[in-house]
Coordinates of C-alpha atoms in Angstrom, one line a residue:
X1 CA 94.0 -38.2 80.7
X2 CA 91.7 -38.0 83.4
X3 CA 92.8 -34.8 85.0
X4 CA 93.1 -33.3 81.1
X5 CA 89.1 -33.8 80.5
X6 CA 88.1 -32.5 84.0
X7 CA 90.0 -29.6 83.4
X8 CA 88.5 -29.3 79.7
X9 CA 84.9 -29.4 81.4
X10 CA 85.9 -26.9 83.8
X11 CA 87.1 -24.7 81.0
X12 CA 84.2 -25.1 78.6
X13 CA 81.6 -24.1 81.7
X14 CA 83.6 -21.4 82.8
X15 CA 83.7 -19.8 79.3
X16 CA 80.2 -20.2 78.7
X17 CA 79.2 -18.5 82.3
X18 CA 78.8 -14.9 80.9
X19 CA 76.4 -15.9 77.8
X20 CA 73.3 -13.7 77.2
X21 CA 70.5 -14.4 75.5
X22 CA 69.4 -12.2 72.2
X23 CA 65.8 -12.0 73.2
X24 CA 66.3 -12.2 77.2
X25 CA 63.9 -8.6 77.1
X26 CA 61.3 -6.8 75.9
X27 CA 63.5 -4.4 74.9
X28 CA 65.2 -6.6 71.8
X29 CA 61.9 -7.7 70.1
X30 CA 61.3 -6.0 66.7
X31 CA 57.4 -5.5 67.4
X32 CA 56.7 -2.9 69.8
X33 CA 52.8 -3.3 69.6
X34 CA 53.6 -6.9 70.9
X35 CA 50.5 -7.3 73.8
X36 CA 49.8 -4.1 74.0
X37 CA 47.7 -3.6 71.2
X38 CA 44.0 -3.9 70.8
X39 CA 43.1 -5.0 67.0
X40 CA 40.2 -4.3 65.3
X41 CA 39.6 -5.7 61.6
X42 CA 37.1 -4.1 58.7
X43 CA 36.4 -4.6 55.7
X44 CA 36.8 -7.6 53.6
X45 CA 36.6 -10.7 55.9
X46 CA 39.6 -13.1 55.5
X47 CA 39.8 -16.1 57.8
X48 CA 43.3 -16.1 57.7
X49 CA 43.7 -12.5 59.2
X50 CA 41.8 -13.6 62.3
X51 CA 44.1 -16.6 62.7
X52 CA 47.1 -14.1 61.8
X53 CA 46.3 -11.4 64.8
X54 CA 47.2 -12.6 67.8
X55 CA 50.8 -14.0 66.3
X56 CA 51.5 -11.1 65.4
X57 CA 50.3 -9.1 68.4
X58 CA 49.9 -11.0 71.1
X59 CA 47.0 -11.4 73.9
X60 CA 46.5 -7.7 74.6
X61 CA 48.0 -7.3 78.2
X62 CA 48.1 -3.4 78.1
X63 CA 45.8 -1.4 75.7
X64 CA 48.2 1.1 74.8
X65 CA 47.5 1.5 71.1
X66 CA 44.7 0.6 69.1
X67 CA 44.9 -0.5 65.6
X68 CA 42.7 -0.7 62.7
X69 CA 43.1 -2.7 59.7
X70 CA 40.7 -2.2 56.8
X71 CA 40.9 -4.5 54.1
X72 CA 39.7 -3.9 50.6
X73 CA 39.7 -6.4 47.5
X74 CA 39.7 -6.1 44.2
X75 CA 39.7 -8.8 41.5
X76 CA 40.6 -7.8 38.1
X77 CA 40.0 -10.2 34.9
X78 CA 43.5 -9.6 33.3
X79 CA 42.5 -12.4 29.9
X80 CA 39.5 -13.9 29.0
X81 CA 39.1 -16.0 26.4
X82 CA 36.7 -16.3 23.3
X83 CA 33.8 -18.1 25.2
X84 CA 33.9 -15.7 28.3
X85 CA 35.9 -17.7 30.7
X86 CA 38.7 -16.3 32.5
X87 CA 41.9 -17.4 32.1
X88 CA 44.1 -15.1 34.6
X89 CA 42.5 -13.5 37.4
X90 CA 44.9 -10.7 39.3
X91 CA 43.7 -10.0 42.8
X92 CA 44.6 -7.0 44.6
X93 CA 44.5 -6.9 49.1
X94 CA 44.9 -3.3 50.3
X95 CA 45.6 -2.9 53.7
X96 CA 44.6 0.5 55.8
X97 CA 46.4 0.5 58.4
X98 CA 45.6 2.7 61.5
X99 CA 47.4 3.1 65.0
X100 CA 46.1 5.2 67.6
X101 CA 48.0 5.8 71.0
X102 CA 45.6 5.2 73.9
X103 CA 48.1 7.1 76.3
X104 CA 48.2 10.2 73.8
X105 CA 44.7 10.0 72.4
X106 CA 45.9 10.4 68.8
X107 CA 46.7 8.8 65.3
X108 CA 50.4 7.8 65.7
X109 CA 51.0 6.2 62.2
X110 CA 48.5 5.7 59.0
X111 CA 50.0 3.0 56.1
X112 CA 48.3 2.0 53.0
X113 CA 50.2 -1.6 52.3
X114 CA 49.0 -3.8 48.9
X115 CA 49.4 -7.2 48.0
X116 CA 48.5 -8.8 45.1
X117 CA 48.5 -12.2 43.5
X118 CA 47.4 -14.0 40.1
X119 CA 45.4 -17.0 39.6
X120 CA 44.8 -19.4 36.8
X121 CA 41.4 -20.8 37.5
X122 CA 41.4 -24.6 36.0
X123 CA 37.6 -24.5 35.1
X124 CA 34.3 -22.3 35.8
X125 CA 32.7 -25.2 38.2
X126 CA 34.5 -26.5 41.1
X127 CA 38.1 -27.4 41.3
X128 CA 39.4 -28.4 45.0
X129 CA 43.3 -27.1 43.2
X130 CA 42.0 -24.0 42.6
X131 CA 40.2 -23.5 45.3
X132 CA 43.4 -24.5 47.2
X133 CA 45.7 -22.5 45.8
X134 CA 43.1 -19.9 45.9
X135 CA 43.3 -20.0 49.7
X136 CA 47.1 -21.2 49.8
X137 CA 48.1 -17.3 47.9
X138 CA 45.5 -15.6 50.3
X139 CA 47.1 -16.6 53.7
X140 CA 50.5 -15.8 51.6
X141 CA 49.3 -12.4 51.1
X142 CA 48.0 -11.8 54.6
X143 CA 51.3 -13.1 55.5
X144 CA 53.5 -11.0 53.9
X145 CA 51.6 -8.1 54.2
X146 CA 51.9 -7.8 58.4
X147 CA 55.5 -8.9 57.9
X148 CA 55.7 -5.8 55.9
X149 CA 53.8 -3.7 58.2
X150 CA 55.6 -4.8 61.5
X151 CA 59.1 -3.9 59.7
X152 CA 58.0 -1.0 58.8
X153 CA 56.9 0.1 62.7
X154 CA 60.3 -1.4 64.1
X155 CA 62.1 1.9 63.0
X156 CA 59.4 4.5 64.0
X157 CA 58.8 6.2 68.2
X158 CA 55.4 5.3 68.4
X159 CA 54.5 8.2 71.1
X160 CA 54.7 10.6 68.8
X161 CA 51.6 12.1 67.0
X162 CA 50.9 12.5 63.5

């Protein structure tokens, strides 16, 4: 029994001796701005996009590209009631998105992403649940719209210009 399980050890690290990681380079990561990107934001100031930037592209190592995001709002009163308060409040986050190759000094890629969201407000003073949610569907927003942008990018050559 003995011999059996040293010989099942010996067989389980020898077939595990030729394993390779899925993200052992830089060549397998989906977002090829990844620290070498220098980020400039404009436009409507969200906290969460601040917080948001260097997750999503890094510390900046090599200033190869340079992107800027402009973000606009706009809030649209969608039903108000008989006394003037509003009952559904849609919000719209458009995102301008513009990357510049430092190396080719020229606009690689321009992208106009929105996101937008609906709100309920529970009253026209202060609610701490609104206000939550309020800032709970904005970080959602800014979330989803880099996830979209960096997807987008993952299928594009970067060098070339527009």
């Amino acid at each position: 029994m003995k011999k059996f399980s040293i010989l099942l050890c010996f067989y389980f690290f020898l077939s595990c001796s030729n394993l390779q990681f899925v993200y052992s380079g830089k060549e397998n990561l989906i977002n090829p701005l990844y620290d070498n990107t220098k980020v400039e934001i404009k436009g409507k100031d969200l906290p969460f996009v601040k917080s948001y930037v260097p997750m999503f592209f890094g510390n900046n190592e090599r200033e190869e590209y340079y992107l800027s995001i402009k973000i606009e709002e706009k809030q649209t009163k969608r039903s108000v009631e008989t006394n003037q308060a509003i009952s559904n409040l849609r919000y719209e986050l458009r995102f301008i998105y513009v990357l510049e190759s430092n190396l080719n000094k020229c606009v690689t890629y321009k992208k106009e992403i929105l996101s937008s969201f609906s709100i309920i407000p529970k009253s026209s003073g202060y609610n701490y649940g609104s206000d939550i949610s309020l800032e709970n569907k904005y970080e959602l927003a800014v979330s989803e719209n880099l996830n979209r942008f960096i997807a987008l990018l993952s299928g594009l050559n970067l060098n070339d210009c527009l």
